PDB file of C-alpha atoms in Angstrom:
ATOM      1  CA  VAL A   2      67.753 -15.529 -40.175  1.00 47.00           C
ATOM      2  CA  THR A   3      65.441 -16.882 -42.827  1.00 49.00           C
ATOM      3  CA  THR A   4      66.477 -19.808 -45.037  1.00 57.00           C
ATOM      4  CA  THR A   5      64.606 -18.621 -48.135  1.00 70.00           C
ATOM      5  CA  LYS A   6      66.966 -17.235 -50.766  1.00 79.00           C
ATOM      6  CA  HIS A   7      66.334 -14.143 -52.828  1.00 81.00           C
ATOM      7  CA  THR A   8      65.941 -14.197 -56.588  1.00 85.00           C
ATOM      8  CA  PRO A   9      69.455 -14.443 -58.028  1.00 84.00           C
ATOM      9  CA  GLY A  10      70.991 -11.303 -59.498  1.00 85.00           C
ATOM     10  CA  PRO A  11      71.869  -9.381 -61.403  1.00 87.00           C
ATOM     11  CA  TRP A  12      68.733  -7.258 -61.304  1.00 92.00           C
ATOM     12  CA  CYS A  13      68.048  -4.251 -63.509  1.00 89.00           C
ATOM     13  CA  VAL A  14      65.500  -1.466 -63.894  1.00 91.00           C
ATOM     14  CA  GLU A  15      63.125  -1.283 -66.848  1.00 90.00           C
ATOM     15  CA  HIS A  16      60.400   1.271 -67.600  1.00 87.00           C
ATOM     16  CA  GLU A  17      61.702   3.624 -64.887  1.00 83.00           C
ATOM     17  CA  THR A  18      60.377   1.671 -61.880  1.00 85.00           C
ATOM     18  CA  GLU A  19      60.241  -2.093 -62.628  1.00 90.00           C
ATOM     19  CA  ILE A  20      62.942  -4.335 -61.152  1.00 91.00           C
ATOM     20  CA  ILE A  21      63.710  -7.254 -63.467  1.00 92.00           C
ATOM     21  CA  ALA A  22      65.701 -10.367 -62.493  1.00 91.00           C
ATOM     22  CA  ALA A  23      68.368 -12.028 -64.609  1.00 87.00           C
ATOM     23  CA  GLU A  24      65.884 -14.485 -66.116  1.00 88.00           C
ATOM     24  CA  GLY A  25      63.628 -11.613 -67.219  1.00 90.00           C
ATOM     25  CA  GLN A  26      60.899 -11.950 -64.611  1.00 91.00           C
ATOM     26  CA  ARG A  27      59.545  -8.814 -62.927  1.00 92.00           C
ATOM     27  CA  ILE A  28      60.248  -9.132 -59.216  1.00 90.00           C
ATOM     28  CA  ALA A  29      59.255  -5.701 -57.890  1.00 87.00           C
ATOM     29  CA  GLU A  30      58.135  -2.223 -58.789  1.00 86.00           C
ATOM     30  CA  ALA A  31      58.849   1.076 -57.072  1.00 81.00           C
ATOM     31  CA  ASP A  32      55.282   2.360 -57.047  1.00 71.00           C
ATOM     32  CA  THR A  33      54.680   6.081 -57.479  1.00 66.00           C
ATOM     33  CA  ARG A  34      50.963   5.993 -56.660  1.00 68.00           C
ATOM     34  CA  SER A  35      50.507   4.520 -53.209  1.00 60.00           C
ATOM     35  CA  ILE A  36      53.370   6.258 -51.421  1.00 59.00           C
ATOM     36  CA  ASN A  37      53.227   9.619 -53.185  1.00 62.00           C
ATOM     37  CA  PHE A  38      56.758   9.396 -54.533  1.00 63.00           C
ATOM     38  CA  THR A  39      57.628  11.487 -57.523  1.00 64.00           C
ATOM     39  CA  GLY A  40      58.763   9.658 -60.645  1.00 64.00           C
ATOM     40  CA  GLY A  41      62.356  10.599 -59.853  1.00 76.00           C
ATOM     41  CA  GLU A  42      62.173   9.179 -56.335  1.00 79.00           C
ATOM     42  CA  ALA A  43      60.569   5.968 -57.553  1.00 78.00           C
ATOM     43  CA  ASN A  44      63.242   5.604 -60.222  1.00 81.00           C
ATOM     44  CA  ALA A  45      66.016   6.179 -57.662  1.00 83.00           C
ATOM     45  CA  ASN A  46      64.385   3.619 -55.340  1.00 81.00           C
ATOM     46  CA  ALA A  47      64.128   1.136 -58.211  1.00 87.00           C
ATOM     47  CA  HIS A  48      67.850   1.493 -58.944  1.00 88.00           C
ATOM     48  CA  LEU A  49      68.700   0.995 -55.262  1.00 88.00           C
ATOM     49  CA  ILE A  50      66.538  -2.134 -55.139  1.00 89.00           C
ATOM     50  CA  ALA A  51      68.106  -3.428 -58.362  1.00 91.00           C
ATOM     51  CA  ALA A  52      71.568  -2.980 -56.809  1.00 91.00           C
ATOM     52  CA  ALA A  53      70.642  -5.113 -53.777  1.00 90.00           C
ATOM     53  CA  PRO A  54      72.237  -8.417 -54.917  1.00 91.00           C
ATOM     54  CA  ASP A  55      75.476  -6.609 -55.795  1.00 91.00           C
ATOM     55  CA  LEU A  56      75.451  -4.672 -52.519  1.00 91.00           C
ATOM     56  CA  LEU A  57      74.931  -7.899 -50.555  1.00 91.00           C
ATOM     57  CA  ALA A  58      77.823  -9.592 -52.384  1.00 91.00           C
ATOM     58  CA  ALA A  59      80.045  -6.558 -51.724  1.00 92.00           C
ATOM     59  CA  CYS A  60      79.175  -6.611 -48.019  1.00 90.00           C
ATOM     60  CA  GLU A  61      79.920 -10.324 -47.772  1.00 90.00           C
ATOM     61  CA  ALA A  62      83.292  -9.811 -49.476  1.00 91.00           C
ATOM     62  CA  ALA A  63      84.031  -6.819 -47.243  1.00 88.00           C
ATOM     63  CA  THR A  64      83.526  -8.862 -44.074  1.00 86.00           C
ATOM     64  CA  GLU A  65      86.148 -11.327 -45.258  1.00 84.00           C
ATOM     65  CA  VAL A  66      88.658  -8.520 -45.817  1.00 83.00           C
ATOM     66  CA  ILE A  67      87.769  -6.832 -42.521  1.00 81.00           C
ATOM     67  CA  ASP A  68      88.217 -10.142 -40.689  1.00 77.00           C
ATOM     68  CA  CYS A  69      91.734 -10.402 -42.125  1.00 76.00           C
ATOM     69  CA  ILE A  70      92.773  -6.884 -41.106  1.00 75.00           C
ATOM     70  CA  CYS A  71      90.672  -6.293 -37.986  1.00 69.00           C
ATOM     71  CA  ASP A  72      93.036  -7.730 -35.345  1.00 67.00           C
ATOM     72  CA  GLY A  73      91.312  -5.932 -32.460  1.00 64.00           C
ATOM     73  CA  ASP A  74      91.086  -2.564 -34.222  1.00 64.00           C
ATOM     74  CA  ASP A  75      88.013  -0.836 -32.740  1.00 71.00           C
ATOM     75  CA  LYS A  76      87.277   1.144 -35.914  1.00 70.00           C
ATOM     76  CA  ALA A  77      87.441  -1.973 -38.101  1.00 66.00           C
ATOM     77  CA  GLY A  78      85.303  -3.805 -35.554  1.00 68.00           C
ATOM     78  CA  CYS A  79      82.631  -1.101 -35.763  1.00 80.00           C
ATOM     79  CA  VAL A  80      82.642  -1.234 -39.564  1.00 82.00           C
ATOM     80  CA  ARG A  81      82.424  -5.016 -39.431  1.00 81.00           C
ATOM     81  CA  CYS A  82      79.365  -4.752 -37.138  1.00 84.00           C
ATOM     82  CA  LEU A  83      77.659  -2.330 -39.541  1.00 86.00           C
ATOM     83  CA  VAL A  84      78.332  -4.591 -42.504  1.00 87.00           C
ATOM     84  CA  LYS A  85      77.230  -7.751 -40.660  1.00 87.00           C
ATOM     85  CA  THR A  86      74.016  -6.007 -39.555  1.00 87.00           C
ATOM     86  CA  ALA A  87      73.303  -4.994 -43.167  1.00 87.00           C
ATOM     87  CA  ILE A  88      73.904  -8.563 -44.359  1.00 87.00           C
ATOM     88  CA  ALA A  89      71.589  -9.977 -41.684  1.00 85.00           C
ATOM     89  CA  LYS A  90      68.883  -7.456 -42.626  1.00 83.00           C
ATOM     90  CA  ALA A  91      69.241  -8.318 -46.329  1.00 82.00           C
ATOM     91  CA  ARG A  92      68.823 -11.977 -45.468  1.00 78.00           C
ATOM     92  CA  GLY A  93      65.609 -11.325 -43.527  1.00 76.00           C
ATOM     93  CA  GLY A  94      66.998 -10.886 -40.026  1.00 74.00           C
ATOM     94  CA  LYS A  95      67.070  -7.823 -37.821  1.00 66.00           C
TER      95      LYS A  95
END
């Protein structure tokens, strides 16, 4: 897992495809030219990217709740694994 931290949220979308951080700096753009996305797809991708800090925080909170209720429950354990894998991927791991 990498030690570099992401740009703090919240992030938002401006001009359909630009992802803007809380301090107003542009941190990414969902490009419509190089990948042949339509404008709608690029806009949807931009919104998903902008939601990333909130999704990461939700996953981290969910693992705490799952840990409290898991108690050997296989289904909860599987969900916990999915959430932990997503958190690791968001933090630069595999």
